[in-house]
């Protein structure tokens, strides 16, 4: 036992709340506060795992793969133990040094030079969508802006044909599967049963449309740059990580701006401010709410003693509103300058590899809207989808006035 462990006085206190419920998921903020204020780390009684919601500790867990490994799964269940039903991601659920070489190859495949070439196509699609919603005047921004845009441009860049309705159902299932095997997960699994065969095929070699970066991943595997057999799982990780999160962030930005005419006026006057607005929106509501790691050894976190080989849940959504880190944490402030500080894209070795793609998509669609829309307001109450580890809007009714 190290000295630090011997000195740590606190055992993790027990918090007997299940956050993965229909009651808490649509509005998790009271739970987040309880989690943060109870202790730096608690034992989440319904699951017998550790959990933290404080900024410093969430960042520490995500940044330190030596003490908190991803290799036993970044979901709630330990992939090394019997009964694990999720296939391992050959990218996210692998630790350095193995992860480092994969990541280097993939970073080259989606380098800034490659991504910059997508801009013209993304802009064309954004202009089309923005013209359409301005003509409509009243619409659902989740379906008619966020999904219409992301579910078109992202699969096209990846080079995979994904029908919109399939993408939404698969997204629900994937982000439920990161959390507990509860009714919410089981319902989403049932919903995708009819399309599971299509889904399994969608990330195989023969489904890659030439010219997309999915094809490049297969070519890199064929060239021996990626481990044999890893390409399907890597493409699947891009499908999983790339769409629902970005949809959510675009929806959150529009939701907040529609409630705040003064901040909308500023974005109108200078559409480049959409970048800060998007970044703040993903801090404020954190699309990827919860991820998991596993302790590799007995250790101390925030003064709390942790046992070896135990799962720990990191509540990114709670950390991104931790008052220890943020002033007016619950407010949406487009000037906050949060890029690189908030944890919406994670931290450490696995920090989001697609973040510049997400930013590019958000910049382009939000600026196209800002250029055309003088005023924007809610046309009805927004609602949230209920998903174990993803926060995202179900509906966002908006009314806009043409500029
Ligand atoms: C607002 C949009 C997005 C958010 C909030 C987000 C969030 C995250 C987070 C929190 C992680 C770290 C997970 C962990 O450490 O356990 C991550 C990793 C990842 N993201 Fe994103 N993401 C977004 C967009 C994207 C896009 C557009 C892509 C695809 C181009 C993508 C692909 C990935 C992949 C492949 C990983 C795993 C990286 C690795 O293991 O090295 N994400 N993302």
Short mmCIF file of C-alpha atoms and ligand atoms in Angstrom, two decimals:
data_model
loop_
_atom_site.label_atom_id
_atom_site.label_comp_id
_atom_site.label_asym_id
_atom_site.label_seq_id
_atom_site.Cartn_x
_atom_site.Cartn_y
_atom_site.Cartn_z
CA UNK A 1 0.00 0.00 0.00
CA UNK A 2 1.42 3.39 -0.94
CA UNK A 3 1.69 6.19 1.59
CA UNK A 4 -0.99 8.18 -0.24
CA UNK A 5 -3.42 5.30 0.10
CA UNK A 6 -2.63 4.85 3.78
CA UNK A 7 -3.20 8.56 4.38
CA UNK A 8 -6.50 8.74 2.55
CA UNK A 9 -9.08 8.80 5.29
CA UNK A 10 -12.27 8.58 3.32
CA UNK A 11 -13.97 5.43 2.15
CA UNK A 12 -16.35 6.25 -0.69
CA UNK A 13 -19.77 6.96 0.84
CA UNK A 14 -22.81 5.19 -0.56
CA UNK A 15 -25.28 7.09 -2.75
CA UNK A 16 -28.48 5.13 -3.11
CA UNK A 17 -29.92 6.72 -6.23
CA UNK A 18 -30.36 5.18 -9.66
CA UNK A 19 -29.64 7.95 -12.19
CA UNK A 20 -30.52 5.78 -15.18
CA UNK A 21 -34.29 6.15 -14.90
CA UNK A 22 -37.12 7.77 -16.85
CA UNK A 23 -37.49 10.29 -14.03
CA UNK A 24 -33.87 11.45 -13.73
CA UNK A 25 -32.54 11.19 -17.29
CA UNK A 26 -34.70 13.97 -18.82
CA UNK A 27 -33.57 16.38 -16.05
CA UNK A 28 -30.41 15.04 -14.36
CA UNK A 29 -29.23 18.27 -12.73
CA UNK A 30 -30.56 17.70 -9.19
CA UNK A 31 -28.94 14.26 -9.21
CA UNK A 32 -25.67 15.79 -10.47
CA UNK A 33 -25.64 18.23 -7.57
CA UNK A 34 -26.27 15.46 -5.03
CA UNK A 35 -23.50 13.38 -6.59
CA UNK A 36 -20.97 16.26 -6.53
CA UNK A 37 -21.82 17.40 -3.01
CA UNK A 38 -21.93 13.97 -1.37
CA UNK A 39 -18.19 13.36 -1.93
CA UNK A 40 -15.46 13.43 -4.56
CA UNK A 41 -16.26 9.76 -5.24
CA UNK A 42 -19.27 7.73 -4.13
CA UNK A 43 -20.41 4.15 -4.47
CA UNK A 44 -23.54 4.15 -6.60
CA UNK A 45 -25.55 1.63 -4.58
CA UNK A 46 -27.88 0.23 -7.25
CA UNK A 47 -24.87 -0.88 -9.31
CA UNK A 48 -22.09 -1.27 -6.73
CA UNK A 49 -19.72 0.87 -8.80
CA UNK A 50 -17.83 4.08 -8.02
CA UNK A 51 -19.07 7.36 -9.47
CA UNK A 52 -17.75 10.89 -9.65
CA UNK A 53 -19.30 14.13 -10.90
CA UNK A 54 -16.65 16.70 -9.92
CA UNK A 55 -14.64 18.41 -12.66
CA UNK A 56 -11.17 17.68 -11.25
CA UNK A 57 -11.88 14.02 -10.59
CA UNK A 58 -13.70 13.35 -13.89
CA UNK A 59 -10.80 14.92 -15.76
CA UNK A 60 -8.27 12.95 -13.70
CA UNK A 61 -9.99 9.62 -14.41
CA UNK A 62 -10.26 10.27 -18.14
CA UNK A 63 -6.66 11.47 -18.34
CA UNK A 64 -4.94 8.68 -16.41
CA UNK A 65 -5.14 5.35 -18.23
CA UNK A 66 -2.53 3.84 -15.92
CA UNK A 67 -4.87 4.00 -12.93
CA UNK A 68 -8.18 4.04 -14.83
CA UNK A 69 -8.16 1.74 -17.82
CA UNK A 70 -10.46 1.81 -20.83
CA UNK A 71 -9.46 -1.72 -21.80
CA UNK A 72 -12.03 -3.36 -19.50
CA UNK A 73 -14.72 -1.41 -21.36
CA UNK A 74 -15.87 2.19 -21.33
CA UNK A 75 -19.37 1.02 -20.44
CA UNK A 76 -20.78 -0.01 -17.07
CA UNK A 77 -19.91 -3.70 -17.40
CA UNK A 78 -16.47 -5.26 -17.39
CA UNK A 79 -15.80 -6.65 -20.86
CA UNK A 80 -13.29 -9.14 -19.45
CA UNK A 81 -15.91 -10.85 -17.31
CA UNK A 82 -18.44 -13.51 -18.37
CA UNK A 83 -21.79 -12.17 -19.56
CA UNK A 84 -20.41 -9.08 -21.31
CA UNK A 85 -22.56 -8.80 -24.39
CA UNK A 86 -21.09 -5.75 -26.08
CA UNK A 87 -18.38 -6.20 -28.73
CA UNK A 88 -15.22 -4.31 -27.76
CA UNK A 89 -14.28 -1.14 -29.67
CA UNK A 90 -10.77 -1.76 -31.03
CA UNK A 91 -10.12 2.00 -30.62
CA UNK A 92 -11.91 3.30 -27.53
CA UNK A 93 -11.61 0.16 -25.42
CA UNK A 94 -7.87 -0.26 -25.85
CA UNK A 95 -5.21 1.48 -23.72
CA UNK A 96 -1.84 2.98 -24.65
CA UNK A 97 0.61 1.94 -25.98
CA UNK A 98 -1.58 -0.23 -28.25
CA UNK A 99 -4.05 2.63 -28.59
CA UNK A 100 -1.37 5.17 -29.51
CA UNK A 101 -0.38 3.58 -32.82
CA UNK A 102 -4.02 3.15 -33.89
CA UNK A 103 -4.77 6.72 -32.98
CA UNK A 104 -1.79 7.99 -35.01
CA UNK A 105 -3.01 6.23 -38.15
CA UNK A 106 -6.58 7.46 -37.70
CA UNK A 107 -5.48 11.01 -36.98
CA UNK A 108 -3.72 10.96 -40.35
CA UNK A 109 -6.83 9.56 -42.10
CA UNK A 110 -8.98 12.43 -40.80
CA UNK A 111 -6.26 15.09 -40.76
CA UNK A 112 -7.22 18.79 -41.02
CA UNK A 113 -6.19 18.74 -44.71
CA UNK A 114 -8.62 15.91 -45.42
CA UNK A 115 -11.45 17.43 -43.40
CA UNK A 116 -11.02 20.88 -45.01
CA UNK A 117 -11.87 19.33 -48.38
CA UNK A 118 -15.33 18.39 -47.08
CA UNK A 119 -16.23 22.01 -46.36
CA UNK A 120 -17.70 22.90 -49.77
CA UNK A 121 -20.06 19.89 -49.77
CA UNK A 122 -21.08 20.54 -46.16
CA UNK A 123 -21.80 24.19 -46.99
CA UNK A 124 -23.94 23.30 -49.98
CA UNK A 125 -26.08 20.99 -47.85
CA UNK A 126 -26.30 23.58 -45.05
CA UNK A 127 -27.50 26.27 -47.48
CA UNK A 128 -30.18 23.93 -48.81
CA UNK A 129 -31.42 23.07 -45.32
CA UNK A 130 -31.29 26.66 -44.07
CA UNK A 131 -33.30 27.90 -47.11
CA UNK A 132 -35.85 25.17 -46.51
CA UNK A 133 -36.46 25.90 -42.82
CA UNK A 134 -36.68 29.64 -43.45
CA UNK A 135 -39.38 28.90 -46.05
CA UNK A 136 -41.17 26.66 -43.54
CA UNK A 137 -41.13 29.35 -40.82
CA UNK A 138 -42.08 26.81 -38.14
CA UNK A 139 -40.43 23.41 -37.84
CA UNK A 140 -38.82 20.81 -35.58
CA UNK A 141 -35.13 21.78 -35.44
CA UNK A 142 -34.06 18.28 -34.37
CA UNK A 143 -35.55 16.63 -37.45
CA UNK A 144 -35.36 19.50 -39.93
CA UNK A 145 -31.95 21.00 -39.03
CA UNK A 146 -29.72 18.83 -36.82
CA UNK A 147 -30.64 15.39 -38.17
CA UNK A 148 -31.29 16.62 -41.72
CA UNK A 149 -27.75 18.01 -41.81
CA UNK A 150 -25.60 15.66 -39.73
CA UNK A 151 -27.23 12.45 -40.93
CA UNK A 152 -26.52 13.53 -44.50
CA UNK A 153 -23.03 15.01 -44.39
CA UNK A 154 -21.40 12.68 -41.87
CA UNK A 155 -22.33 9.33 -43.51
CA UNK A 156 -21.33 10.85 -46.82
CA UNK A 157 -17.85 11.81 -45.49
CA UNK A 158 -17.49 8.37 -43.91
CA UNK A 159 -18.74 6.74 -47.10
CA UNK A 160 -21.53 4.69 -45.54
CA UNK A 161 -25.18 4.69 -46.52
CA UNK A 162 -27.25 5.14 -43.33
CA UNK A 163 -31.00 5.83 -43.61
CA UNK A 164 -32.03 8.60 -41.15
CA UNK A 165 -34.53 6.51 -39.17
CA UNK A 166 -32.00 3.69 -38.76
CA UNK A 167 -29.37 6.13 -37.49
CA UNK A 168 -31.64 7.43 -34.73
CA UNK A 169 -32.66 3.94 -33.53
CA UNK A 170 -29.08 2.63 -33.63
CA UNK A 171 -27.87 5.72 -31.74
CA UNK A 172 -30.41 5.13 -28.96
CA UNK A 173 -29.33 1.51 -28.64
CA UNK A 174 -25.60 2.25 -28.66
CA UNK A 175 -25.73 4.97 -26.01
CA UNK A 176 -28.09 2.88 -23.88
CA UNK A 177 -25.69 -0.06 -24.08
CA UNK A 178 -22.91 1.99 -22.44
CA UNK A 179 -25.06 2.15 -19.30
CA UNK A 180 -26.97 -0.53 -17.37
CA UNK A 181 -28.89 -3.40 -18.91
CA UNK A 182 -32.21 -1.87 -17.82
CA UNK A 183 -35.68 -1.57 -19.41
CA UNK A 184 -34.59 1.57 -21.25
CA UNK A 185 -31.80 -0.39 -22.96
CA UNK A 186 -33.99 -3.44 -23.59
CA UNK A 187 -36.69 -1.34 -25.27
CA UNK A 188 -34.14 0.27 -27.60
CA UNK A 189 -32.67 -3.15 -28.39
CA UNK A 190 -36.10 -4.45 -29.37
CA UNK A 191 -36.59 -1.47 -31.64
CA UNK A 192 -33.41 -2.18 -33.60
CA UNK A 193 -33.97 -5.95 -33.90
CA UNK A 194 -35.45 -5.63 -37.41
CA UNK A 195 -32.44 -3.60 -38.62
CA UNK A 196 -29.62 -5.36 -36.74
CA UNK A 197 -28.61 -7.38 -39.77
CA UNK A 198 -28.39 -4.20 -41.86
CA UNK A 199 -26.39 -2.52 -39.05
CA UNK A 200 -23.85 -5.35 -38.86
CA UNK A 201 -23.34 -5.09 -42.63
CA UNK A 202 -23.18 -1.29 -42.64
CA UNK A 203 -19.60 -1.15 -41.31
CA UNK A 204 -18.17 -4.08 -43.36
CA UNK A 205 -15.72 -3.62 -46.22
CA UNK A 206 -18.30 -4.16 -48.98
CA UNK A 207 -20.49 -1.34 -47.60
CA UNK A 208 -17.77 1.33 -47.85
CA UNK A 209 -18.56 3.84 -50.59
CA UNK A 210 -15.34 4.66 -52.48
CA UNK A 211 -13.85 8.03 -51.52
CA UNK A 212 -15.08 8.02 -47.91
CA UNK A 213 -12.76 7.84 -44.91
CA UNK A 214 -14.30 4.47 -43.97
CA UNK A 215 -12.62 3.06 -47.07
CA UNK A 216 -9.32 4.62 -45.94
CA UNK A 217 -9.61 2.76 -42.63
CA UNK A 218 -9.95 -0.54 -44.50
CA UNK A 219 -7.04 0.39 -46.80
CA UNK A 220 -4.88 1.15 -43.75
CA UNK A 221 -5.72 -2.25 -42.30
CA UNK A 222 -4.89 -3.91 -45.61
CA UNK A 223 -1.55 -2.05 -45.62
CA UNK A 224 -0.75 -3.50 -42.20
CA UNK A 225 -0.99 -0.11 -40.44
CA UNK A 226 -3.94 -1.20 -38.30
CA UNK A 227 -4.32 -4.55 -36.48
CA UNK A 228 -5.82 -7.33 -38.61
CA UNK A 229 -9.61 -7.44 -38.28
CA UNK A 230 -9.85 -4.04 -36.55
CA UNK A 231 -11.34 -2.00 -39.43
CA UNK A 232 -15.02 -3.01 -38.97
CA UNK A 233 -14.92 -2.17 -35.25
CA UNK A 234 -13.17 1.13 -35.90
CA UNK A 235 -15.71 2.16 -38.56
CA UNK A 236 -18.44 1.14 -36.11
CA UNK A 237 -16.86 3.39 -33.46
CA UNK A 238 -17.03 6.31 -35.90
CA UNK A 239 -20.69 5.56 -36.67
CA UNK A 240 -21.39 5.35 -32.92
CA UNK A 241 -19.46 8.43 -31.91
CA UNK A 242 -20.03 10.71 -34.85
CA UNK A 243 -23.71 11.40 -35.30
CA UNK A 244 -25.93 11.51 -32.21
CA UNK A 245 -23.48 13.62 -30.24
CA UNK A 246 -23.17 16.24 -32.97
CA UNK A 247 -26.95 16.30 -33.53
CA UNK A 248 -27.35 16.87 -29.82
CA UNK A 249 -24.85 19.75 -29.74
CA UNK A 250 -26.49 21.55 -32.68
CA UNK A 251 -29.94 21.09 -31.09
CA UNK A 252 -28.70 22.42 -27.73
CA UNK A 253 -27.16 25.51 -29.35
CA UNK A 254 -30.39 26.38 -31.18
CA UNK A 255 -32.46 25.67 -28.07
CA UNK A 256 -30.43 28.12 -25.97
CA UNK A 257 -30.17 30.82 -28.64
CA UNK A 258 -33.94 30.64 -29.25
CA UNK A 259 -34.44 31.56 -25.57
CA UNK A 260 -32.08 34.50 -25.64
CA UNK A 261 -32.76 37.23 -28.23
CA UNK A 262 -29.75 39.29 -27.07
CA UNK A 263 -27.26 36.48 -27.69
CA UNK A 264 -29.01 35.66 -30.99
CA UNK A 265 -28.60 39.31 -32.07
CA UNK A 266 -24.86 39.04 -31.43
CA UNK A 267 -24.60 35.80 -33.42
CA UNK A 268 -26.59 37.45 -36.23
CA UNK A 269 -24.21 40.41 -36.28
CA UNK A 270 -21.17 38.12 -36.31
CA UNK A 271 -21.94 34.54 -37.44
CA UNK A 272 -18.42 33.43 -36.44
CA UNK A 273 -19.71 33.56 -32.84
CA UNK A 274 -21.58 30.31 -33.52
CA UNK A 275 -18.30 28.52 -32.74
CA UNK A 276 -18.30 29.72 -29.12
CA UNK A 277 -22.05 29.14 -28.86
CA UNK A 278 -21.69 25.48 -29.90
CA UNK A 279 -18.76 24.93 -27.56
CA UNK A 280 -20.73 26.44 -24.67
CA UNK A 281 -23.83 24.41 -25.57
CA UNK A 282 -21.92 21.14 -25.29
CA UNK A 283 -20.43 22.24 -21.97
CA UNK A 284 -23.87 23.30 -20.74
CA UNK A 285 -25.69 20.07 -21.66
CA UNK A 286 -22.93 17.51 -22.43
CA UNK A 287 -24.23 15.15 -25.18
CA UNK A 288 -22.04 12.31 -23.90
CA UNK A 289 -23.20 12.35 -20.28
CA UNK A 290 -21.52 9.34 -18.73
CA UNK A 291 -18.53 7.12 -19.53
CA UNK A 292 -16.84 4.42 -17.47
CA UNK A 293 -13.34 3.27 -16.63
CA UNK A 294 -11.91 0.49 -14.39
CA UNK A 295 -9.37 0.93 -11.58
CA UNK A 296 -6.17 -0.95 -12.41
CA UNK A 297 -5.00 -0.96 -8.78
CA UNK A 298 -5.84 0.33 -5.34
CA UNK A 299 -5.64 4.10 -5.55
CA UNK A 300 -6.83 7.46 -4.22
CA UNK A 301 -9.04 9.95 -6.03
CA UNK A 302 -10.04 13.26 -4.48
CA UNK A 303 -8.92 11.95 -1.09
CA UNK A 304 -11.14 8.88 -1.42
CA UNK A 305 -9.70 5.38 -1.27
CA UNK A 306 -10.63 3.17 -4.23
CA UNK A 307 -10.28 -0.61 -4.48
CA UNK A 308 -8.61 -2.28 -7.46
CA UNK A 309 -10.50 -3.72 -10.42
CA UNK A 310 -13.69 -1.73 -9.89
CA UNK A 311 -15.77 0.22 -12.37
CA UNK A 312 -16.00 3.98 -11.98
CA UNK A 313 -18.63 6.09 -13.73
CA UNK A 314 -17.59 9.57 -14.80
CA UNK A 315 -20.54 11.93 -15.05
CA UNK A 316 -19.26 14.36 -17.68
CA UNK A 317 -22.54 16.30 -17.57
CA UNK A 318 -22.07 16.92 -13.84
CA UNK A 319 -18.41 17.92 -14.22
CA UNK A 320 -19.29 20.41 -16.94
CA UNK A 321 -21.56 22.18 -14.44
CA UNK A 322 -19.39 21.80 -11.34
CA UNK A 323 -19.44 25.17 -9.53
CA UNK A 324 -15.87 24.42 -8.31
CA UNK A 325 -14.83 24.96 -11.95
CA UNK A 326 -17.48 27.20 -13.50
CA UNK A 327 -19.04 30.50 -12.50
CA UNK A 328 -22.78 30.60 -13.19
CA UNK A 329 -22.43 26.95 -14.27
CA UNK A 330 -26.10 26.57 -15.24
CA UNK A 331 -26.11 29.64 -17.53
CA UNK A 332 -25.44 29.53 -21.27
CA UNK A 333 -22.87 32.24 -22.09
CA UNK A 334 -21.46 32.29 -25.62
CA UNK A 335 -18.37 34.26 -24.51
CA UNK A 336 -17.27 31.71 -21.95
CA UNK A 337 -14.28 30.39 -23.98
CA UNK A 338 -14.63 26.80 -22.88
CA UNK A 339 -12.90 24.96 -25.75
CA UNK A 340 -10.18 22.71 -24.39
CA UNK A 341 -11.44 23.22 -20.82
CA UNK A 342 -14.87 21.61 -20.79
CA UNK A 343 -14.98 17.81 -20.78
CA UNK A 344 -17.73 17.29 -23.38
CA UNK A 345 -15.12 15.80 -25.74
CA UNK A 346 -13.50 13.79 -22.94
CA UNK A 347 -9.82 14.13 -21.93
CA UNK A 348 -6.59 12.17 -22.16
CA UNK A 349 -5.71 9.47 -24.68
CA UNK A 350 -9.27 8.90 -25.87
CA UNK A 351 -10.33 12.54 -26.15
CA UNK A 352 -12.71 12.86 -29.06
CA UNK A 353 -10.87 12.23 -32.32
CA UNK A 354 -13.82 13.69 -34.26
CA UNK A 355 -14.05 16.99 -32.42
CA UNK A 356 -12.86 19.13 -35.30
CA UNK A 357 -15.39 17.40 -37.56
CA UNK A 358 -18.14 18.14 -35.03
CA UNK A 359 -17.02 21.78 -34.86
CA UNK A 360 -16.89 22.07 -38.66
CA UNK A 361 -20.42 20.70 -39.01
CA UNK A 362 -21.77 22.94 -36.25
CA UNK A 363 -20.04 26.07 -37.61
CA UNK A 364 -21.39 25.53 -41.08
CA UNK A 365 -25.03 24.74 -40.30
CA UNK A 366 -25.38 27.29 -37.48
CA UNK A 367 -23.77 30.09 -39.51
CA UNK A 368 -26.03 29.28 -42.49
CA UNK A 369 -29.06 29.68 -40.19
CA UNK A 370 -27.68 32.84 -38.54
CA UNK A 371 -27.20 34.52 -41.94
CA UNK A 372 -30.84 33.96 -42.91
CA UNK A 373 -32.78 34.35 -39.67
CA UNK A 374 -33.52 37.71 -38.03
CA UNK A 375 -35.39 36.28 -35.05
CA UNK A 376 -35.72 32.80 -33.59
CA UNK A 377 -38.03 31.58 -30.81
CA UNK A 378 -39.48 28.42 -29.35
CA UNK A 379 -42.75 27.41 -31.00
CA UNK A 380 -43.49 24.87 -28.23
CA UNK A 381 -41.75 23.09 -25.37
CA UNK A 382 -38.66 21.05 -26.33
CA UNK A 383 -38.48 17.43 -25.18
CA UNK A 384 -35.56 15.08 -24.49
CA UNK A 385 -34.94 11.51 -25.64
CA UNK A 386 -34.50 9.11 -22.72
CA UNK A 387 -31.16 7.37 -23.23
CA UNK A 388 -28.89 5.98 -20.48
CA UNK A 389 -25.72 7.88 -21.39
CA UNK A 390 -26.66 10.40 -24.11
CA UNK A 391 -28.40 13.70 -23.56
CA UNK A 392 -30.19 14.86 -26.69
CA UNK A 393 -33.38 16.53 -27.76
CA UNK A 394 -36.32 14.55 -29.09
CA UNK A 395 -38.09 17.62 -30.45
CA UNK A 396 -37.23 21.31 -30.68
CA UNK A 397 -40.16 23.27 -32.13
CA UNK A 398 -38.88 26.60 -33.48
CA UNK A 399 -40.34 29.62 -35.24
CA UNK A 400 -38.05 31.84 -37.31
CA UNK A 401 -38.39 35.20 -39.06
CA UNK A 402 -36.57 35.67 -42.36
CA UNK A 403 -33.81 38.27 -42.31
C1 LIG B 1 -20.46 17.25 -30.16
C2 LIG B 1 -20.04 16.13 -30.70
C3 LIG B 1 -19.25 15.07 -29.99
C4 LIG B 1 -19.12 14.81 -28.64
C5 LIG B 1 -19.81 15.52 -27.50
C6 LIG B 1 -18.22 13.68 -28.51
C7 LIG B 1 -17.82 13.13 -27.29
C8 LIG B 1 -16.79 12.21 -27.16
C9 LIG B 1 -16.23 11.78 -25.90
C10 LIG B 1 -16.68 12.25 -24.52
C11 LIG B 1 -15.23 10.89 -26.18
C12 LIG B 1 -14.35 10.17 -25.16
C13 LIG B 1 -14.95 8.87 -24.68
C14 LIG B 1 -14.13 8.23 -23.60
O1 LIG B 1 -13.00 8.65 -23.33
O2 LIG B 1 -14.63 7.28 -22.96
C15 LIG B 1 -15.19 10.73 -27.61
C16 LIG B 1 -14.34 9.86 -28.28
C17 LIG B 1 -14.51 9.56 -29.61
N1 LIG B 1 -15.28 10.24 -30.53
FE1 LIG B 1 -16.44 11.83 -30.17
N2 LIG B 1 -17.83 13.27 -29.75
C18 LIG B 1 -18.42 14.10 -30.69
C19 LIG B 1 -18.26 14.03 -32.06
C20 LIG B 1 -17.60 13.04 -32.72
C21 LIG B 1 -17.49 12.91 -34.15
C22 LIG B 1 -18.07 13.88 -35.18
C23 LIG B 1 -16.82 11.75 -34.40
C24 LIG B 1 -16.43 11.14 -35.72
C25 LIG B 1 -15.83 11.80 -36.66
C26 LIG B 1 -16.46 11.17 -33.12
C27 LIG B 1 -15.76 9.99 -32.94
C28 LIG B 1 -15.18 9.61 -31.74
C29 LIG B 1 -14.31 8.46 -31.62
C30 LIG B 1 -13.94 7.48 -32.73
C31 LIG B 1 -13.87 8.43 -30.28
C32 LIG B 1 -12.89 7.44 -29.64
C33 LIG B 1 -11.49 8.02 -29.70
C34 LIG B 1 -10.41 7.15 -29.09
O3 LIG B 1 -10.74 6.17 -28.42
O4 LIG B 1 -9.24 7.44 -29.30
N3 LIG B 1 -16.96 11.97 -32.13
N4 LIG B 1 -16.14 11.56 -28.19
#
